[in-house]
Amino acid sequence: MWTEWNGKYRDTVRDFWRGRPEAIGEFASRLTGSSDLYASSGRRPVASINFVTCHDGFTLQDLASYNHKHNEANGEGNRDGTDDNRSWNCGAEGPTDDPAVTDLRARQKRNFLVTLFLSQGVPMLLAGDEMGRTQGGNNNAYCQDNETSWLDWGLAGAEQDLLQFTETLAGLRRDHPVFRRRRFFRGRGAPDDMTSDIVWLTPAGQEMTQDDWGAGYAQSLAALLNGEAISEPDPRGGRIVDAKFLLLFNAHSDPLTFTLPEASLAPGWEVVIDTRTTEVRDEENGATLMPKSEVEVGGRATVVLRSTD
């Protein structure tokens, strides 16, 4: 009953957020705990150690800043380290003062973090990613006992917004059991089943069909996680009940309007996270959006909504 680092999770999430449309179906599998990899052997979502970056390879900052490895300092003619980084520099290789590029990189980092912390399974965060640590594009820095591989704790002050955003995401996961289920989702038992633990929706607010999953151009989807349909009991055998959450993912370069689902799925919604900003809203200051309302999700952005009473 081993748990294991899920390399397919890393590759799929990277592909999705760099705009590879064929990744949408596998992205959904990774988001929900990779049952295709673990369920057949009797394992559960905790078998999947989810990660986007680790000690071996790019940091999160570098994942959004470099298309290619830059390992010249390692003394091997840049031949060492993997060439399969599935990274995207957002329009400029390495450091830049272009505000459009730096804004996009910041948004991409938040997209990766939201995906990681709100996926089923066990999230693994590379130390320093919450502070924007860079290795200057070096993806094989094991031989660098210097500033390249050291963690500069001064970044905690310089990258306060990213650090706080990461802390709040961790708190959101901790406070809501719908993001850390001990069993895999079962899906909808019948077309009229309103107790489904998860519902996949198109941007138009309609339940996804097989054709939608097979559309090669698709770069966006919505997942409704039903906190009222958690199948496993708490440690005392009682029922676990949580809010419903709606995750809107848009990996396309342009903004996209999503239509919220019908009232039978939730009476209203409030925005908790929009990765266009570092703000994470609490339950006291969110405006309620009614069913069938429209929500704009920015280009390469994520919006997370929570159901209201």
mmCIF file of C-alpha atoms in Angstrom:
data_model
loop_
_atom_site.group_PDB
_atom_site.id
_atom_site.type_symbol
_atom_site.label_atom_id
_atom_site.label_comp_id
_atom_site.label_asym_id
_atom_site.label_seq_id
_atom_site.Cartn_x
_atom_site.Cartn_y
_atom_site.Cartn_z
ATOM 1 C CA MET A 1 0.000 0.000 0.000
ATOM 2 C CA TRP A 2 2.782 2.386 -0.929
ATOM 3 C CA THR A 3 2.209 6.061 -1.546
ATOM 4 C CA GLU A 4 4.282 7.474 -4.380
ATOM 5 C CA TRP A 5 5.329 10.674 -6.086
ATOM 6 C CA ASN A 6 2.892 11.103 -8.959
ATOM 7 C CA GLY A 7 5.039 12.092 -11.927
ATOM 8 C CA LYS A 8 2.001 12.012 -14.223
ATOM 9 C CA TYR A 9 0.399 14.642 -12.017
ATOM 10 C CA ARG A 10 3.426 16.908 -12.461
ATOM 11 C CA ASP A 11 3.531 16.472 -16.242
ATOM 12 C CA THR A 12 -0.216 16.848 -16.775
ATOM 13 C CA VAL A 13 -0.626 19.972 -14.654
ATOM 14 C CA ARG A 14 2.357 21.575 -16.371
ATOM 15 C CA ASP A 15 0.944 20.706 -19.797
ATOM 16 C CA PHE A 16 -2.509 22.029 -18.955
ATOM 17 C CA TRP A 17 -1.291 25.402 -17.734
ATOM 18 C CA ARG A 18 1.051 25.905 -20.677
ATOM 19 C CA GLY A 19 -1.985 25.496 -22.930
ATOM 20 C CA ARG A 20 -1.815 21.940 -24.265
ATOM 21 C CA PRO A 21 -5.501 21.245 -25.075
ATOM 22 C CA GLU A 22 -5.171 17.473 -25.187
ATOM 23 C CA ALA A 23 -4.420 17.518 -21.440
ATOM 24 C CA ILE A 24 -7.963 18.317 -20.283
ATOM 25 C CA GLY A 25 -9.186 14.768 -19.631
ATOM 26 C CA GLU A 26 -6.031 13.713 -17.859
ATOM 27 C CA PHE A 27 -6.016 16.991 -15.940
ATOM 28 C CA ALA A 28 -9.419 16.028 -14.532
ATOM 29 C CA SER A 29 -8.043 12.619 -13.494
ATOM 30 C CA ARG A 30 -5.068 14.156 -11.706
ATOM 31 C CA LEU A 31 -7.242 16.763 -9.985
ATOM 32 C CA THR A 32 -9.448 14.027 -8.532
ATOM 33 C CA GLY A 33 -6.695 11.829 -7.096
ATOM 34 C CA SER A 34 -5.613 9.703 -10.083
ATOM 35 C CA SER A 35 -8.033 6.812 -9.533
ATOM 36 C CA ASP A 36 -6.910 5.451 -12.908
ATOM 37 C CA LEU A 37 -3.465 4.867 -11.405
ATOM 38 C CA TYR A 38 -4.312 3.673 -7.893
ATOM 39 C CA ALA A 39 -7.888 2.399 -7.504
ATOM 40 C CA SER A 40 -7.340 -0.942 -9.249
ATOM 41 C CA SER A 41 -4.718 -1.937 -6.644
ATOM 42 C CA GLY A 42 -7.028 -1.062 -3.757
ATOM 43 C CA ARG A 43 -5.282 2.170 -2.915
ATOM 44 C CA ARG A 44 -7.022 5.451 -2.118
ATOM 45 C CA PRO A 45 -6.352 9.120 -2.980
ATOM 46 C CA VAL A 46 -3.620 9.420 -0.329
ATOM 47 C CA ALA A 47 -1.524 7.077 -2.500
ATOM 48 C CA SER A 48 -0.906 10.044 -4.805
ATOM 49 C CA ILE A 49 1.797 12.461 -3.680
ATOM 50 C CA ASN A 50 0.931 15.403 -5.928
ATOM 51 C CA PHE A 51 3.631 17.855 -6.943
ATOM 52 C CA VAL A 52 4.373 20.372 -9.667
ATOM 53 C CA THR A 53 8.027 20.907 -8.760
ATOM 54 C CA CYS A 54 10.511 19.053 -6.542
ATOM 55 C CA HIS A 55 14.192 19.248 -5.581
ATOM 56 C CA ASP A 56 15.133 17.766 -8.959
ATOM 57 C CA GLY A 57 14.277 20.181 -11.785
ATOM 58 C CA PHE A 58 12.937 23.711 -12.092
ATOM 59 C CA THR A 59 11.607 25.674 -9.161
ATOM 60 C CA LEU A 60 8.100 27.117 -9.532
ATOM 61 C CA GLN A 61 9.532 30.538 -10.410
ATOM 62 C CA ASP A 62 11.744 29.006 -13.081
ATOM 63 C CA LEU A 63 8.925 26.848 -14.434
ATOM 64 C CA ALA A 64 7.168 30.078 -15.426
ATOM 65 C CA SER A 65 10.365 31.882 -16.505
ATOM 66 C CA TYR A 66 12.337 29.522 -18.762
ATOM 67 C CA ASN A 67 11.605 27.446 -21.837
ATOM 68 C CA HIS A 68 14.961 25.686 -21.609
ATOM 69 C CA LYS A 69 17.398 24.581 -18.914
ATOM 70 C CA HIS A 70 20.432 26.775 -18.227
ATOM 71 C CA ASN A 71 22.955 24.476 -16.559
ATOM 72 C CA GLU A 72 26.151 25.993 -17.939
ATOM 73 C CA ALA A 73 27.498 26.603 -14.411
ATOM 74 C CA ASN A 74 27.472 22.838 -13.769
ATOM 75 C CA GLY A 75 30.495 22.410 -16.064
ATOM 76 C CA GLU A 76 28.983 19.799 -18.387
ATOM 77 C CA GLY A 77 28.251 21.986 -21.391
ATOM 78 C CA ASN A 78 24.545 22.209 -20.473
ATOM 79 C CA ARG A 79 24.183 18.505 -21.311
ATOM 80 C CA ASP A 80 23.179 17.437 -17.800
ATOM 81 C CA GLY A 81 19.616 17.663 -16.466
ATOM 82 C CA THR A 82 16.421 16.756 -18.260
ATOM 83 C CA ASP A 83 15.307 18.433 -21.476
ATOM 84 C CA ASP A 84 11.661 17.488 -20.825
ATOM 85 C CA ASN A 85 10.692 20.382 -18.559
ATOM 86 C CA ARG A 86 7.214 21.145 -19.963
ATOM 87 C CA SER A 87 7.810 24.738 -18.933
ATOM 88 C CA TRP A 88 6.809 28.049 -20.476
ATOM 89 C CA ASN A 89 8.588 31.364 -20.006
ATOM 90 C CA CYS A 90 5.435 33.484 -20.520
ATOM 91 C CA GLY A 91 7.058 35.488 -23.294
ATOM 92 C CA ALA A 92 10.657 36.165 -22.222
ATOM 93 C CA GLU A 93 13.509 33.834 -21.296
ATOM 94 C CA GLY A 94 14.708 34.520 -17.770
ATOM 95 C CA PRO A 95 14.594 37.801 -15.815
ATOM 96 C CA THR A 96 12.626 40.639 -17.367
ATOM 97 C CA ASP A 97 11.129 44.003 -16.437
ATOM 98 C CA ASP A 98 8.209 43.635 -18.848
ATOM 99 C CA PRO A 99 5.138 44.065 -16.603
ATOM 100 C CA ALA A 100 2.928 41.948 -18.868
ATOM 101 C CA VAL A 101 5.323 39.019 -18.568
ATOM 102 C CA THR A 102 5.907 39.382 -14.832
ATOM 103 C CA ASP A 103 2.146 39.637 -14.192
ATOM 104 C CA LEU A 104 1.490 36.494 -16.224
ATOM 105 C CA ARG A 105 4.246 34.617 -14.414
ATOM 106 C CA ALA A 106 2.748 35.578 -11.056
ATOM 107 C CA ARG A 107 -0.669 34.379 -12.224
ATOM 108 C CA GLN A 108 0.770 31.106 -13.486
ATOM 109 C CA LYS A 109 2.420 30.462 -10.124
ATOM 110 C CA ARG A 110 -0.897 31.038 -8.384
ATOM 111 C CA ASN A 111 -2.624 28.703 -10.877
ATOM 112 C CA PHE A 112 -0.139 25.950 -10.078
ATOM 113 C CA LEU A 113 -0.536 26.473 -6.335
ATOM 114 C CA VAL A 114 -4.356 26.480 -6.435
ATOM 115 C CA THR A 115 -4.356 23.312 -8.532
ATOM 116 C CA LEU A 116 -1.906 21.620 -6.158
ATOM 117 C CA PHE A 117 -3.660 22.476 -2.897
ATOM 118 C CA LEU A 118 -7.180 21.760 -4.136
ATOM 119 C CA SER A 119 -6.401 18.401 -5.766
ATOM 120 C CA GLN A 120 -7.317 15.138 -4.058
ATOM 121 C CA GLY A 121 -4.283 13.300 -2.735
ATOM 122 C CA VAL A 122 -1.333 14.629 -0.734
ATOM 123 C CA PRO A 123 0.167 17.971 -1.844
ATOM 124 C CA MET A 124 3.955 18.283 -1.840
ATOM 125 C CA LEU A 125 5.363 21.809 -2.041
ATOM 126 C CA LEU A 126 9.004 22.459 -2.916
ATOM 127 C CA ALA A 127 10.583 24.572 -0.187
ATOM 128 C CA GLY A 128 11.035 28.112 -1.452
ATOM 129 C CA ASP A 129 8.309 27.995 -4.103
ATOM 130 C CA GLU A 130 6.043 29.889 -1.718
ATOM 131 C CA MET A 131 8.637 32.693 -1.808
ATOM 132 C CA GLY A 132 9.498 32.717 -5.514
ATOM 133 C CA ARG A 133 12.932 31.081 -5.186
ATOM 134 C CA THR A 134 14.879 30.817 -8.452
ATOM 135 C CA GLN A 135 17.872 28.766 -9.557
ATOM 136 C CA GLY A 136 18.394 30.932 -12.635
ATOM 137 C CA GLY A 137 17.031 28.245 -14.928
ATOM 138 C CA ASN A 138 19.326 25.526 -13.552
ATOM 139 C CA ASN A 139 17.328 22.285 -13.379
ATOM 140 C CA ASN A 140 20.132 20.113 -11.990
ATOM 141 C CA ALA A 141 21.641 22.201 -9.213
ATOM 142 C CA TYR A 142 22.745 19.340 -6.942
ATOM 143 C CA CYS A 143 26.409 20.294 -7.525
ATOM 144 C CA GLN A 144 25.916 23.972 -6.653
ATOM 145 C CA ASP A 145 26.601 24.605 -2.945
ATOM 146 C CA ASN A 146 26.069 28.348 -3.291
ATOM 147 C CA GLU A 147 23.353 30.956 -3.899
ATOM 148 C CA THR A 148 21.999 28.888 -6.793
ATOM 149 C CA SER A 149 20.790 26.094 -4.516
ATOM 150 C CA TRP A 150 20.537 27.847 -1.157
ATOM 151 C CA LEU A 151 17.190 29.059 0.161
ATOM 152 C CA ASP A 152 17.318 32.802 0.810
ATOM 153 C CA TRP A 153 14.933 33.428 3.701
ATOM 154 C CA GLY A 154 14.983 37.124 2.858
ATOM 155 C CA LEU A 155 12.549 36.263 0.079
ATOM 156 C CA ALA A 156 9.874 35.799 2.726
ATOM 157 C CA GLY A 157 9.713 39.572 3.068
ATOM 158 C CA ALA A 158 10.179 40.384 -0.611
ATOM 159 C CA GLU A 159 7.471 37.935 -1.762
ATOM 160 C CA GLN A 160 4.985 38.514 1.041
ATOM 161 C CA ASP A 161 1.939 38.385 -1.255
ATOM 162 C CA LEU A 162 2.855 34.970 -2.679
ATOM 163 C CA LEU A 163 3.730 33.622 0.757
ATOM 164 C CA GLN A 164 0.426 34.768 2.243
ATOM 165 C CA PHE A 165 -1.484 33.396 -0.751
ATOM 166 C CA THR A 166 0.139 29.985 -0.207
ATOM 167 C CA GLU A 167 -0.570 30.048 3.522
ATOM 168 C CA THR A 168 -4.222 30.859 2.905
ATOM 169 C CA LEU A 169 -4.542 28.070 0.339
ATOM 170 C CA ALA A 170 -3.141 25.618 2.874
ATOM 171 C CA GLY A 171 -5.707 26.867 5.382
ATOM 172 C CA LEU A 172 -8.532 26.466 2.865
ATOM 173 C CA ARG A 173 -7.539 22.853 2.283
ATOM 174 C CA ARG A 174 -7.215 22.201 6.019
ATOM 175 C CA ASP A 175 -10.638 23.686 6.814
ATOM 176 C CA HIS A 176 -12.602 21.938 4.064
ATOM 177 C CA PRO A 177 -12.656 18.129 3.948
ATOM 178 C CA VAL A 178 -14.091 18.149 0.424
ATOM 179 C CA PHE A 179 -10.504 18.807 -0.775
ATOM 180 C CA ARG A 180 -9.011 15.872 1.145
ATOM 181 C CA ARG A 181 -11.389 13.000 0.665
ATOM 182 C CA ARG A 182 -10.222 9.557 1.759
ATOM 183 C CA ARG A 183 -12.145 7.809 -1.019
ATOM 184 C CA PHE A 184 -12.332 8.439 -4.741
ATOM 185 C CA PHE A 185 -15.266 10.257 -6.299
ATOM 186 C CA ARG A 186 -18.069 8.060 -7.594
ATOM 187 C CA GLY A 187 -19.617 10.559 -10.003
ATOM 188 C CA ARG A 188 -23.242 10.774 -11.030
ATOM 189 C CA GLY A 189 -25.191 7.519 -10.655
ATOM 190 C CA ALA A 190 -27.997 8.584 -13.009
ATOM 191 C CA PRO A 191 -28.850 11.648 -15.121
ATOM 192 C CA ASP A 192 -31.348 12.879 -12.513
ATOM 193 C CA ASP A 193 -29.106 12.119 -9.509
ATOM 194 C CA MET A 194 -28.736 15.341 -7.529
ATOM 195 C CA THR A 195 -26.502 13.706 -4.881
ATOM 196 C CA SER A 196 -23.457 13.231 -7.096
ATOM 197 C CA ASP A 197 -20.191 13.924 -5.290
ATOM 198 C CA ILE A 198 -18.703 15.598 -8.379
ATOM 199 C CA VAL A 199 -20.147 17.148 -11.535
ATOM 200 C CA TRP A 200 -18.068 18.258 -14.535
ATOM 201 C CA LEU A 201 -19.430 21.288 -16.364
ATOM 202 C CA THR A 202 -18.675 23.149 -19.568
ATOM 203 C CA PRO A 203 -18.171 26.936 -19.475
ATOM 204 C CA ALA A 204 -21.847 27.177 -20.536
ATOM 205 C CA GLY A 205 -22.851 25.538 -17.245
ATOM 206 C CA GLN A 206 -23.962 22.275 -18.861
ATOM 207 C CA GLU A 207 -22.788 18.859 -17.724
ATOM 208 C CA MET A 208 -19.921 17.681 -19.903
ATOM 209 C CA THR A 209 -20.617 15.021 -22.512
ATOM 210 C CA GLN A 210 -18.240 12.535 -24.101
ATOM 211 C CA ASP A 211 -17.891 14.888 -27.061
ATOM 212 C CA ASP A 212 -16.853 17.702 -24.716
ATOM 213 C CA TRP A 213 -14.135 15.526 -23.197
ATOM 214 C CA GLY A 214 -12.892 14.577 -26.641
ATOM 215 C CA ALA A 215 -12.751 18.098 -28.066
ATOM 216 C CA GLY A 216 -9.109 18.598 -28.969
ATOM 217 C CA TYR A 217 -9.363 22.357 -28.668
ATOM 218 C CA ALA A 218 -10.722 22.395 -25.092
ATOM 219 C CA GLN A 219 -8.626 24.342 -22.621
ATOM 220 C CA SER A 220 -11.186 25.039 -19.915
ATOM 221 C CA LEU A 221 -13.555 23.164 -17.621
ATOM 222 C CA ALA A 222 -15.452 23.463 -14.342
ATOM 223 C CA ALA A 223 -15.603 20.974 -11.479
ATOM 224 C CA LEU A 224 -18.356 21.083 -8.851
ATOM 225 C CA LEU A 225 -17.237 19.304 -5.663
ATOM 226 C CA ASN A 226 -20.227 18.389 -3.513
ATOM 227 C CA GLY A 227 -19.350 18.650 0.170
ATOM 228 C CA GLU A 228 -22.779 17.251 1.040
ATOM 229 C CA ALA A 229 -21.974 13.916 -0.636
ATOM 230 C CA ILE A 230 -18.742 12.862 1.069
ATOM 231 C CA SER A 231 -19.028 9.087 1.400
ATOM 232 C CA GLU A 232 -16.502 8.362 4.142
ATOM 233 C CA PRO A 233 -17.337 8.926 7.842
ATOM 234 C CA ASP A 234 -15.362 10.961 10.342
ATOM 235 C CA PRO A 235 -13.168 9.193 12.975
ATOM 236 C CA ARG A 236 -16.228 8.724 15.214
ATOM 237 C CA GLY A 237 -18.348 7.271 12.445
ATOM 238 C CA GLY A 238 -20.361 10.440 11.896
ATOM 239 C CA ARG A 239 -21.267 12.044 8.621
ATOM 240 C CA ILE A 240 -18.861 14.596 7.107
ATOM 241 C CA VAL A 241 -20.604 17.603 5.585
ATOM 242 C CA ASP A 242 -18.912 20.507 3.850
ATOM 243 C CA ALA A 243 -19.791 23.340 1.489
ATOM 244 C CA LYS A 244 -19.921 22.827 -2.263
ATOM 245 C CA PHE A 245 -17.056 24.289 -4.259
ATOM 246 C CA LEU A 246 -16.966 25.200 -7.929
ATOM 247 C CA LEU A 247 -13.531 25.275 -9.573
ATOM 248 C CA LEU A 248 -13.333 27.175 -12.869
ATOM 249 C CA PHE A 249 -10.148 26.565 -14.864
ATOM 250 C CA ASN A 250 -9.247 28.550 -17.988
ATOM 251 C CA ALA A 251 -5.886 27.733 -19.579
ATOM 252 C CA HIS A 252 -6.739 29.710 -22.727
ATOM 253 C CA SER A 253 -4.918 32.989 -23.358
ATOM 254 C CA ASP A 254 -8.197 34.945 -23.571
ATOM 255 C CA PRO A 255 -10.807 35.566 -20.863
ATOM 256 C CA LEU A 256 -13.761 33.207 -20.869
ATOM 257 C CA THR A 257 -17.264 33.646 -19.452
ATOM 258 C CA PHE A 258 -18.562 30.750 -17.348
ATOM 259 C CA THR A 259 -22.241 30.304 -16.539
ATOM 260 C CA LEU A 260 -22.894 29.129 -12.991
ATOM 261 C CA PRO A 261 -24.960 25.930 -12.601
ATOM 262 C CA GLU A 262 -28.681 25.777 -12.013
ATOM 263 C CA ALA A 263 -30.314 26.299 -8.623
ATOM 264 C CA SER A 264 -30.788 22.567 -8.034
ATOM 265 C CA LEU A 265 -27.029 22.262 -7.557
ATOM 266 C CA ALA A 266 -26.622 25.284 -5.267
ATOM 267 C CA PRO A 267 -28.762 28.303 -4.308
ATOM 268 C CA GLY A 268 -25.894 30.753 -4.711
ATOM 269 C CA TRP A 269 -22.133 31.172 -4.904
ATOM 270 C CA GLU A 270 -19.421 33.481 -3.619
ATOM 271 C CA VAL A 271 -15.947 33.932 -5.092
ATOM 272 C CA VAL A 272 -13.191 32.735 -2.772
ATOM 273 C CA ILE A 273 -10.168 32.842 -5.106
ATOM 274 C CA ASP A 274 -9.449 34.543 -8.405
ATOM 275 C CA THR A 275 -5.842 34.007 -9.470
ATOM 276 C CA ARG A 276 -5.791 37.318 -11.290
ATOM 277 C CA THR A 277 -5.043 38.690 -7.797
ATOM 278 C CA THR A 278 -3.435 37.403 -4.600
ATOM 279 C CA GLU A 279 -6.618 38.093 -2.624
ATOM 280 C CA VAL A 280 -8.390 35.170 -0.954
ATOM 281 C CA ARG A 281 -11.783 36.235 0.358
ATOM 282 C CA ASP A 282 -13.312 35.047 3.595
ATOM 283 C CA GLU A 283 -16.934 34.190 4.221
ATOM 284 C CA GLU A 284 -17.746 37.655 5.494
ATOM 285 C CA ASN A 285 -16.935 39.821 2.489
ATOM 286 C CA GLY A 286 -18.046 37.845 -0.565
ATOM 287 C CA ALA A 287 -20.987 38.962 -2.700
ATOM 288 C CA THR A 288 -23.517 36.221 -3.485
ATOM 289 C CA LEU A 289 -23.891 35.242 -7.139
ATOM 290 C CA MET A 290 -27.167 33.652 -8.148
ATOM 291 C CA PRO A 291 -27.539 30.421 -10.181
ATOM 292 C CA LYS A 292 -27.076 30.894 -13.944
ATOM 293 C CA SER A 293 -25.081 34.089 -13.323
ATOM 294 C CA GLU A 294 -22.077 34.708 -15.533
ATOM 295 C CA VAL A 295 -18.526 34.865 -14.195
ATOM 296 C CA GLU A 296 -15.566 36.016 -16.245
ATOM 297 C CA VAL A 297 -12.428 33.955 -15.752
ATOM 298 C CA GLY A 298 -9.359 35.746 -17.026
ATOM 299 C CA GLY A 299 -6.974 34.336 -19.566
ATOM 300 C CA ARG A 300 -4.863 31.645 -17.892
ATOM 301 C CA ALA A 301 -6.643 31.992 -14.578
ATOM 302 C CA THR A 302 -8.619 30.045 -11.993
ATOM 303 C CA VAL A 303 -11.705 31.106 -10.047
ATOM 304 C CA VAL A 304 -12.887 29.153 -6.995
ATOM 305 C CA LEU A 305 -16.413 29.671 -5.676
ATOM 306 C CA ARG A 306 -18.082 28.386 -2.520
ATOM 307 C CA SER A 307 -21.784 27.668 -2.163
ATOM 308 C CA THR A 308 -23.876 29.933 0.041
ATOM 309 C CA ASP A 309 -26.821 28.926 2.230
#
